[in-house]
Amino acid sequence: MSDSPGSAPAPTAAPATPAVPEPRPTTLRQRLAELRGPDVAPHPLDARALAALAANPGCGRRALLDGAGVDKTALAAALGSPAPFGQSQFAFMRGNAFEARVKADGGTELLRLLHERMGAGLPAPVPGEVRVPDLAAVGPEGRAARTALALREATEAAGAARESGADGAWTLLVHPLLALEVAGSPAYLEPDAVVVRPDGRWTVVEIKSFPMIDSSADPSKVGAAARQAAVYVLALERVAGRLAGARVDHSVLLVCPRDFSNLPTASVVDVRKQLSVTRRQLTRLTRIEDITAALPEGTRFDLARCSPAELTAAVDSVPAAYAPECLSACELAFHCRGRARTAGAVEALGRGVRGELGGLTTVGAVLAAARGAHTPGLADDDPTVVALRRAAALRAEALATARAAAEGTLTGGGLTEGAVA
């Protein structure tokens, strides 16, 4: 029926406003995936990378890039500052040959060294009676599960032997695979060997190709090996936490060539300090959402989609803690060194110098303080400022004395009789 003339039009319903879906919360794992690129698989972390993190725990840049799984080698090349990392082919072959020699005959020499250095009160390993379980499995998850099973079986067998009063057997796990969660993702670690002793204790064995000369080795290389071994100990502790009676030794066996030969020798290295640092750093990695929250909008490290300028801006937006030691441990060290030098940062001179200079963070500020200029944020009686001015005064006095001595021994372009004498 049509409306009659003059009647009010029927009210029409207002168009329904489409509901705006609430944004889904972004997990840390999703955020890290966005940073490295949606189609980029995470670069796997290994014990060497985690050990390098422990060596420089204050570097937010490395923590974020490693947590996000960014390939730092490719990133450094894209930034124009590639790092020459890696062993030479000769060193690689020599290391493999030495490791094979140590593990030959069912690990007879390796276990002899372990018993000699760390096996006081335990029965000596008998060649042919050492258990060497097969750890082969499909995929890293399968290998890690097979390793955990072998550790459990060896620990239970050692416990049963002790209860019966019999001598327990030694168990050697060659290249076991351990899983360690890092920033929400599993990292798979492969130590050279893990030994389950007759008393049920698990011991990590690190085999390195640098020599021990007169029973001592390069301290920097031993320190790097200790940090790497501490990562393995930490991963083993996670496995041991799920097994009754399992104990992980906080001392590791470091096996190296003796003197200049290819004969193995060993040393016991206590890694409790390195283990503590690694725990703290991995705890910090699990909280890298604090670092990502401070990043500028749109920051990405996607090598396929970002230009070198965009990558440079993204990297520089993350605070770094550069030190000269980074040159031997981090793929981005040459880029960070260049930035530190450009900014005149005192970190480029070393951690020791940085610690001595207190609140003076740039070379320019140090020189200004030494010349007597007022330094913002520091009083004139600050101990660092006083020491710098005293050093500058001593230097000027020494130069003046040397200059006066030089002028006093020169007469008319020739040497005086006293200078000749």
Tab-separated table of C-alpha atoms in Angstrom:
chain	number	residue	atom	x	y	z
A	1	MET	CA	0.000	0.000	0.000
A	2	SER	CA	1.554	3.343	-1.030
A	3	ASP	CA	1.936	6.273	1.332
A	4	SER	CA	-0.686	8.984	1.022
A	5	PRO	CA	0.426	12.481	-0.040
A	6	GLY	CA	1.756	14.565	2.861
A	7	SER	CA	2.364	11.649	5.180
A	8	ALA	CA	5.744	11.443	6.977
A	9	PRO	CA	8.214	9.057	5.384
A	10	ALA	CA	8.872	5.863	7.269
A	11	PRO	CA	12.124	5.945	9.213
A	12	THR	CA	14.990	4.049	7.627
A	13	ALA	CA	17.426	1.976	9.632
A	14	ALA	CA	20.948	3.396	9.873
A	15	PRO	CA	23.565	1.328	8.067
A	16	ALA	CA	25.270	-1.038	10.458
A	17	THR	CA	28.856	-0.050	11.314
A	18	PRO	CA	31.153	-2.968	10.616
A	19	ALA	CA	32.826	-4.211	13.755
A	20	VAL	CA	36.544	-3.480	13.801
A	21	PRO	CA	38.362	-6.594	14.907
A	22	GLU	CA	40.685	-6.053	17.826
A	23	PRO	CA	44.337	-6.447	16.865
A	24	ARG	CA	45.653	-9.827	17.796
A	25	PRO	CA	48.496	-9.703	20.272
A	26	THR	CA	51.889	-10.203	18.704
A	27	THR	CA	54.024	-12.767	20.468
A	28	LEU	CA	57.748	-12.290	20.836
A	29	ARG	CA	58.353	-15.068	18.346
A	30	GLN	CA	56.174	-13.333	15.736
A	31	ARG	CA	57.882	-10.000	16.372
A	32	LEU	CA	61.319	-11.511	15.900
A	33	ALA	CA	60.147	-13.181	12.688
A	34	GLU	CA	58.981	-9.791	11.398
A	35	LEU	CA	62.376	-8.291	12.166
A	36	ARG	CA	64.357	-10.838	10.145
A	37	GLY	CA	61.741	-11.087	7.345
A	38	PRO	CA	58.516	-13.089	7.040
A	39	ASP	CA	59.978	-15.606	4.581
A	40	VAL	CA	63.396	-15.972	6.195
A	41	ALA	CA	64.158	-19.025	8.308
A	42	PRO	CA	65.955	-18.193	11.562
A	43	HIS	CA	69.708	-18.605	11.475
A	44	PRO	CA	70.442	-21.393	13.980
A	45	LEU	CA	72.328	-20.546	17.139
A	46	ASP	CA	75.221	-22.777	18.111
A	47	ALA	CA	77.428	-23.009	21.174
A	48	ARG	CA	80.028	-20.698	19.639
A	49	ALA	CA	77.434	-17.947	19.166
A	50	LEU	CA	76.032	-18.393	22.674
A	51	ALA	CA	79.554	-18.327	24.103
A	52	ALA	CA	80.229	-15.063	22.266
A	53	LEU	CA	77.058	-13.649	23.825
A	54	ALA	CA	78.389	-14.530	27.248
A	55	ALA	CA	81.692	-12.834	26.403
A	56	ASN	CA	79.885	-9.511	25.806
A	57	PRO	CA	76.657	-9.659	27.824
A	58	GLY	CA	75.994	-5.916	27.605
A	59	CYS	CA	75.556	-5.788	23.825
A	60	GLY	CA	71.866	-5.335	23.011
A	61	ARG	CA	72.603	-5.405	19.282
A	62	ARG	CA	74.012	-8.912	19.314
A	63	ALA	CA	71.347	-10.117	21.738
A	64	LEU	CA	68.550	-8.935	19.461
A	65	LEU	CA	70.064	-10.170	16.188
A	66	ASP	CA	70.904	-13.594	17.628
A	67	GLY	CA	67.519	-13.842	19.306
A	68	ALA	CA	65.794	-13.000	16.017
A	69	GLY	CA	67.920	-15.506	14.110
A	70	VAL	CA	69.415	-12.919	11.734
A	71	ASP	CA	72.356	-14.140	9.655
A	72	LYS	CA	75.001	-11.695	10.898
A	73	THR	CA	77.577	-12.794	8.324
A	74	ALA	CA	75.262	-11.866	5.448
A	75	LEU	CA	74.173	-8.715	7.283
A	76	ALA	CA	77.779	-7.576	7.733
A	77	ALA	CA	78.430	-8.111	4.017
A	78	ALA	CA	75.307	-6.085	3.132
A	79	LEU	CA	76.538	-3.268	5.387
A	80	GLY	CA	79.874	-3.235	3.557
A	81	SER	CA	81.879	-4.478	6.562
A	82	PRO	CA	82.355	-8.233	6.062
A	83	ALA	CA	84.291	-10.097	8.746
A	84	PRO	CA	86.914	-12.700	7.766
A	85	PHE	CA	85.650	-15.526	9.960
A	86	GLY	CA	86.343	-19.228	9.784
A	87	GLN	CA	89.228	-21.654	9.941
A	88	SER	CA	91.646	-22.300	7.123
A	89	GLN	CA	91.237	-25.594	5.298
A	90	PHE	CA	94.520	-26.821	6.760
A	91	ALA	CA	93.478	-25.997	10.343
A	92	PHE	CA	90.097	-27.614	9.771
A	93	MET	CA	91.653	-30.846	8.491
A	94	ARG	CA	94.236	-30.894	11.280
A	95	GLY	CA	91.511	-30.419	13.890
A	96	ASN	CA	89.416	-33.241	12.451
A	97	ALA	CA	92.414	-35.573	12.314
A	98	PHE	CA	93.313	-34.815	15.942
A	99	GLU	CA	89.734	-35.351	17.139
A	100	ALA	CA	89.550	-38.677	15.283
A	101	ARG	CA	92.767	-39.784	16.964
A	102	VAL	CA	91.451	-38.881	20.433
A	103	LYS	CA	88.208	-40.803	19.871
A	104	ALA	CA	89.748	-43.830	18.143
A	105	ASP	CA	89.274	-47.363	19.500
A	106	GLY	CA	86.063	-46.509	21.305
A	107	GLY	CA	87.550	-43.448	22.976
A	108	THR	CA	90.280	-45.410	24.769
A	109	GLU	CA	92.731	-42.481	24.922
A	110	LEU	CA	90.026	-39.966	25.780
A	111	LEU	CA	88.752	-42.042	28.702
A	112	ARG	CA	92.297	-42.718	29.905
A	113	LEU	CA	92.897	-38.969	30.105
A	114	LEU	CA	89.565	-38.413	31.852
A	115	HIS	CA	90.232	-41.114	34.414
A	116	GLU	CA	93.755	-39.791	34.980
A	117	ARG	CA	92.621	-36.169	35.522
A	118	MET	CA	89.139	-36.533	37.052
A	119	GLY	CA	88.553	-40.182	37.953
A	120	ALA	CA	90.016	-40.489	41.414
A	121	GLY	CA	88.323	-43.349	43.254
A	122	LEU	CA	86.628	-44.715	40.128
A	123	PRO	CA	87.479	-47.993	38.363
A	124	ALA	CA	89.642	-47.533	35.288
A	125	PRO	CA	87.820	-47.859	31.969
A	126	VAL	CA	88.448	-51.226	30.330
A	127	PRO	CA	88.916	-51.127	26.530
A	128	GLY	CA	86.101	-52.980	24.838
A	129	GLU	CA	83.762	-52.619	27.821
A	130	VAL	CA	83.003	-48.923	27.376
A	131	ARG	CA	79.468	-48.297	26.154
A	132	VAL	CA	79.265	-46.149	23.043
A	133	PRO	CA	75.536	-45.853	22.211
A	134	ASP	CA	74.320	-45.146	18.701
A	135	LEU	CA	72.827	-41.646	18.688
A	136	ALA	CA	71.621	-41.637	15.083
A	137	ALA	CA	68.034	-40.456	14.544
A	138	VAL	CA	65.965	-38.497	12.034
A	139	GLY	CA	66.186	-34.719	12.385
A	140	PRO	CA	67.601	-32.655	15.225
A	141	GLU	CA	64.565	-33.293	17.445
A	142	GLY	CA	65.041	-37.038	17.044
A	143	ARG	CA	68.779	-36.838	17.766
A	144	ALA	CA	68.198	-34.702	20.859
A	145	ALA	CA	65.584	-37.167	22.121
A	146	ARG	CA	67.911	-40.106	21.410
A	147	THR	CA	70.705	-38.355	23.335
A	148	ALA	CA	68.428	-37.765	26.321
A	149	LEU	CA	67.423	-41.451	26.255
A	150	ALA	CA	71.070	-42.592	26.137
A	151	LEU	CA	71.943	-40.331	29.074
A	152	ARG	CA	69.039	-41.726	31.085
A	153	GLU	CA	69.949	-45.336	30.325
A	154	ALA	CA	73.606	-44.775	31.246
A	155	THR	CA	72.669	-43.004	34.496
A	156	GLU	CA	70.214	-45.728	35.496
A	157	ALA	CA	72.779	-48.422	34.712
A	158	ALA	CA	75.389	-46.647	36.858
A	159	GLY	CA	72.896	-46.355	39.723
A	160	ALA	CA	71.943	-50.023	39.499
A	161	ALA	CA	75.609	-51.042	39.553
A	162	ARG	CA	76.279	-48.972	42.661
A	163	GLU	CA	73.292	-50.489	44.476
A	164	SER	CA	74.509	-53.995	43.689
A	165	GLY	CA	78.063	-53.195	44.761
A	166	ALA	CA	79.492	-53.854	41.303
A	167	ASP	CA	81.808	-51.606	39.323
A	168	GLY	CA	79.789	-49.437	36.996
A	169	ALA	CA	80.571	-49.061	33.330
A	170	TRP	CA	81.797	-45.971	31.522
A	171	THR	CA	79.583	-44.580	28.753
A	172	LEU	CA	80.906	-42.366	25.953
A	173	LEU	CA	78.482	-40.278	23.896
A	174	VAL	CA	80.195	-39.102	20.706
A	175	HIS	CA	78.735	-35.899	19.245
A	176	PRO	CA	75.477	-35.976	21.218
A	177	LEU	CA	72.863	-33.359	20.372
A	178	LEU	CA	71.420	-31.181	23.119
A	179	ALA	CA	68.481	-28.794	22.913
A	180	LEU	CA	68.488	-25.455	24.705
A	181	GLU	CA	65.640	-22.964	24.477
A	182	VAL	CA	66.860	-19.503	23.514
A	183	ALA	CA	64.383	-16.609	23.226
A	184	GLY	CA	61.524	-19.052	22.798
A	185	SER	CA	63.186	-21.125	20.058
A	186	PRO	CA	65.227	-24.323	20.405
A	187	ALA	CA	68.967	-24.139	19.762
A	188	TYR	CA	70.663	-27.456	19.029
A	189	LEU	CA	74.158	-27.878	20.422
A	190	GLU	CA	76.672	-30.600	19.619
A	191	PRO	CA	79.566	-31.075	22.058
A	192	ASP	CA	82.528	-33.181	21.012
A	193	ALA	CA	81.734	-35.782	23.657
A	194	VAL	CA	79.920	-36.357	26.933
A	195	VAL	CA	81.042	-39.095	29.328
A	196	VAL	CA	78.787	-40.722	31.920
A	197	ARG	CA	81.119	-41.981	34.635
A	198	PRO	CA	80.495	-45.032	36.843
A	199	ASP	CA	79.363	-42.730	39.671
A	200	GLY	CA	76.614	-41.367	37.394
A	201	ARG	CA	78.175	-37.926	36.876
A	202	TRP	CA	78.101	-36.386	33.389
A	203	THR	CA	81.271	-34.702	32.109
A	204	VAL	CA	81.680	-32.565	28.983
A	205	VAL	CA	84.792	-33.140	26.876
A	206	GLU	CA	86.067	-30.374	24.585
A	207	ILE	CA	88.648	-31.311	21.944
A	208	LYS	CA	90.631	-28.400	20.495
A	209	SER	CA	93.491	-28.309	18.029
A	210	PHE	CA	95.511	-25.489	19.669
A	211	PRO	CA	98.545	-26.857	21.521
A	212	MET	CA	99.345	-27.097	25.215
A	213	ILE	CA	103.016	-26.217	25.550
A	214	ASP	CA	104.581	-27.209	28.865
A	215	SER	CA	101.061	-27.995	30.146
A	216	SER	CA	99.717	-24.492	29.398
A	217	ALA	CA	97.858	-23.019	26.445
A	218	ASP	CA	96.917	-19.599	25.089
A	219	PRO	CA	94.695	-18.061	27.823
A	220	SER	CA	92.374	-16.382	25.317
A	221	LYS	CA	91.771	-19.677	23.510
A	222	VAL	CA	91.248	-21.549	26.766
A	223	GLY	CA	88.768	-18.853	27.847
A	224	ALA	CA	86.828	-19.194	24.593
A	225	ALA	CA	86.772	-22.987	24.983
A	226	ALA	CA	85.556	-22.627	28.589
A	227	ARG	CA	82.690	-20.339	27.548
A	228	GLN	CA	81.689	-22.766	24.818
A	229	ALA	CA	81.844	-25.731	27.204
A	230	ALA	CA	79.724	-23.805	29.726
A	231	VAL	CA	76.928	-23.656	27.143
A	232	TYR	CA	77.031	-27.450	26.840
A	233	VAL	CA	77.004	-27.830	30.628
A	234	LEU	CA	73.949	-25.577	30.839
A	235	ALA	CA	72.127	-27.621	28.189
A	236	LEU	CA	73.036	-30.839	30.023
A	237	GLU	CA	71.651	-29.406	33.262
A	238	ARG	CA	68.287	-28.928	31.564
A	239	VAL	CA	68.300	-32.622	30.621
A	240	ALA	CA	69.519	-33.699	34.066
A	241	GLY	CA	66.734	-31.748	35.721
A	242	ARG	CA	64.268	-34.278	34.311
A	243	LEU	CA	66.185	-37.348	35.525
A	244	ALA	CA	66.444	-38.578	39.108
A	245	GLY	CA	70.011	-38.957	40.302
A	246	ALA	CA	71.610	-37.214	37.316
A	247	ARG	CA	74.485	-34.820	38.087
A	248	VAL	CA	76.449	-32.596	35.719
A	249	ASP	CA	80.085	-31.826	36.455
A	250	HIS	CA	80.947	-28.125	36.455
A	251	SER	CA	84.500	-28.963	35.441
A	252	VAL	CA	85.163	-30.009	31.855
A	253	LEU	CA	88.011	-31.927	30.277
A	254	LEU	CA	89.913	-29.903	27.670
A	255	VAL	CA	91.923	-32.142	25.323
A	256	CYS	CA	94.633	-30.554	23.138
A	257	PRO	CA	97.807	-31.608	21.297
A	258	ARG	CA	100.850	-31.840	23.566
A	259	ASP	CA	103.618	-29.388	22.701
A	260	PHE	CA	104.153	-29.506	18.925
A	261	SER	CA	103.076	-33.104	18.401
A	262	ASN	CA	99.748	-34.680	17.551
A	263	LEU	CA	99.676	-36.614	20.824
A	264	PRO	CA	96.786	-35.675	23.123
A	265	THR	CA	97.063	-34.222	26.581
A	266	ALA	CA	94.336	-32.866	28.820
A	267	SER	CA	93.564	-30.265	31.441
A	268	VAL	CA	90.609	-29.803	33.788
A	269	VAL	CA	88.831	-26.439	33.402
A	270	ASP	CA	86.364	-25.136	35.984
A	271	VAL	CA	83.535	-23.388	34.090
A	272	ARG	CA	81.357	-22.242	37.008
A	273	LYS	CA	82.081	-18.562	36.332
A	274	GLN	CA	81.344	-18.897	32.616
A	275	LEU	CA	78.229	-20.907	33.432
A	276	SER	CA	76.904	-18.141	35.661
A	277	VAL	CA	77.496	-15.499	32.977
A	278	THR	CA	75.826	-17.658	30.320
A	279	ARG	CA	72.757	-18.176	32.504
A	280	ARG	CA	72.389	-14.436	33.026
A	281	GLN	CA	72.807	-13.684	29.346
A	282	LEU	CA	70.257	-16.272	28.246
A	283	THR	CA	67.829	-14.894	30.821
A	284	ARG	CA	68.388	-11.494	29.272
A	285	LEU	CA	67.742	-12.957	25.827
A	286	THR	CA	64.366	-14.218	26.953
A	287	ARG	CA	63.465	-10.605	27.751
A	288	ILE	CA	64.490	-9.035	24.464
A	289	GLU	CA	60.931	-7.741	24.105
A	290	ASP	CA	62.290	-4.732	26.037
A	291	ILE	CA	64.794	-4.131	23.235
A	292	THR	CA	62.249	-4.645	20.461
A	293	ALA	CA	59.792	-2.277	22.136
A	294	ALA	CA	62.340	0.549	21.898
A	295	LEU	CA	62.937	0.086	18.160
A	296	PRO	CA	61.654	2.728	15.712
A	297	GLU	CA	58.515	1.817	13.796
A	298	GLY	CA	59.227	-0.209	10.679
A	299	THR	CA	62.661	-1.460	11.764
A	300	ARG	CA	63.583	-4.629	9.864
A	301	PHE	CA	66.691	-6.661	9.112
A	302	ASP	CA	65.249	-8.302	5.999
A	303	LEU	CA	68.252	-8.747	3.689
A	304	ALA	CA	66.037	-9.485	0.684
A	305	ARG	CA	63.772	-6.438	0.960
A	306	CYS	CA	65.815	-3.725	2.684
A	307	SER	CA	68.409	-1.510	1.013
A	308	PRO	CA	71.887	-1.136	2.550
A	309	ALA	CA	70.867	2.276	3.883
A	310	GLU	CA	67.771	0.812	5.555
A	311	LEU	CA	69.790	-2.033	7.039
A	312	THR	CA	72.392	0.423	8.341
A	313	ALA	CA	69.686	2.524	9.989
A	314	ALA	CA	68.090	-0.591	11.498
A	315	VAL	CA	71.385	-1.863	12.927
A	316	ASP	CA	72.368	1.538	14.287
A	317	SER	CA	69.000	1.859	16.043
A	318	VAL	CA	69.985	-0.969	18.411
A	319	PRO	CA	72.535	-0.022	21.111
A	320	ALA	CA	75.821	-1.900	20.951
A	321	ALA	CA	78.659	-2.450	23.428
A	322	TYR	CA	81.695	-2.575	21.153
A	323	ALA	CA	85.108	-3.617	22.452
A	324	PRO	CA	88.237	-4.643	20.501
A	325	GLU	CA	87.676	-8.227	21.703
A	326	CYS	CA	84.574	-8.333	19.498
A	327	LEU	CA	86.817	-8.575	16.425
A	328	SER	CA	87.477	-12.235	17.202
A	329	ALA	CA	83.937	-13.143	18.242
A	330	CYS	CA	81.275	-11.210	16.300
A	331	GLU	CA	80.538	-10.918	12.606
A	332	LEU	CA	79.406	-7.287	12.977
A	333	ALA	CA	82.544	-6.169	14.825
A	334	PHE	CA	84.052	-4.240	11.885
A	335	HIS	CA	80.838	-2.269	11.377
A	336	CYS	CA	80.598	-1.488	15.098
A	337	ARG	CA	84.272	-0.503	15.232
A	338	GLY	CA	83.801	1.924	12.364
A	339	ARG	CA	80.799	3.496	14.071
A	340	ALA	CA	82.683	3.742	17.385
A	341	ARG	CA	85.660	5.427	15.714
A	342	THR	CA	83.432	7.863	13.823
A	343	ALA	CA	81.680	8.831	17.046
A	344	GLY	CA	84.995	9.104	18.889
A	345	ALA	CA	83.761	6.601	21.481
A	346	VAL	CA	86.363	5.557	24.037
A	347	GLU	CA	85.087	1.951	23.793
A	348	ALA	CA	87.206	1.632	20.653
A	349	LEU	CA	90.290	1.871	22.879
A	350	GLY	CA	89.316	-1.127	25.008
A	351	ARG	CA	87.235	-2.016	28.041
A	352	GLY	CA	90.059	-1.163	30.427
A	353	VAL	CA	90.365	2.381	29.087
A	354	ARG	CA	86.577	2.779	29.102
A	355	GLY	CA	86.405	1.730	32.735
A	356	GLU	CA	89.164	4.143	33.779
A	357	LEU	CA	87.500	7.156	32.129
A	358	GLY	CA	84.234	6.972	34.060
A	359	GLY	CA	81.726	9.534	32.762
A	360	LEU	CA	83.917	10.629	29.832
A	361	THR	CA	82.524	8.686	26.887
A	362	THR	CA	84.223	10.330	23.882
A	363	VAL	CA	87.824	11.025	22.952
A	364	GLY	CA	86.940	14.686	22.427
A	365	ALA	CA	85.603	14.973	25.973
A	366	VAL	CA	88.746	13.336	27.334
A	367	LEU	CA	91.039	15.746	25.488
A	368	ALA	CA	88.926	18.735	26.517
A	369	ALA	CA	89.066	17.671	30.167
A	370	ALA	CA	92.837	17.216	29.934
A	371	ARG	CA	93.207	20.756	28.529
A	372	GLY	CA	91.272	22.214	31.450
A	373	ALA	CA	87.926	22.818	29.750
A	374	HIS	CA	84.780	22.306	31.805
A	375	THR	CA	83.168	18.918	31.174
A	376	PRO	CA	79.351	18.867	31.313
A	377	GLY	CA	78.114	16.455	33.950
A	378	LEU	CA	81.476	16.246	35.732
A	379	ALA	CA	82.820	18.533	38.431
A	380	ASP	CA	86.286	19.980	38.124
A	381	ASP	CA	87.347	18.015	41.197
A	382	ASP	CA	86.148	14.714	39.733
A	383	PRO	CA	88.992	12.157	40.211
A	384	THR	CA	89.034	11.284	36.502
A	385	VAL	CA	89.259	14.949	35.460
A	386	VAL	CA	91.958	15.659	38.049
A	387	ALA	CA	94.003	12.655	36.886
A	388	LEU	CA	93.719	13.684	33.230
A	389	ARG	CA	94.815	17.247	33.937
A	390	ARG	CA	97.719	16.004	36.022
A	391	ALA	CA	98.766	13.645	33.211
A	392	ALA	CA	98.506	16.478	30.662
A	393	ALA	CA	100.643	18.739	32.873
A	394	LEU	CA	103.291	16.022	33.300
A	395	ARG	CA	103.319	15.415	29.547
A	396	ALA	CA	103.738	19.131	28.805
A	397	GLU	CA	106.538	19.367	31.375
A	398	ALA	CA	108.328	16.357	29.907
A	399	LEU	CA	108.065	17.744	26.371
A	400	ALA	CA	109.321	21.156	27.490
A	401	THR	CA	112.289	19.568	29.256
A	402	ALA	CA	113.143	17.479	26.203
A	403	ARG	CA	112.820	20.510	23.940
A	404	ALA	CA	115.075	22.602	26.171
A	405	ALA	CA	117.645	19.820	26.320
A	406	ALA	CA	117.601	19.486	22.545
A	407	GLU	CA	118.037	23.242	22.044
A	408	GLY	CA	120.855	23.346	24.597
A	409	THR	CA	122.902	20.693	22.830
A	410	LEU	CA	122.646	22.328	19.410
A	411	THR	CA	124.794	25.369	18.541
A	412	GLY	CA	124.695	26.926	15.153
A	413	GLY	CA	123.558	23.739	13.458
A	414	GLY	CA	126.281	21.572	15.037
A	415	LEU	CA	126.700	19.504	18.172
A	416	THR	CA	128.423	20.894	21.253
A	417	GLU	CA	131.343	19.130	22.901
A	418	GLY	CA	129.089	18.073	25.799
A	419	ALA	CA	126.538	16.546	23.446
A	420	VAL	CA	129.273	14.530	21.699
A	421	ALA	CA	130.619	13.336	25.049
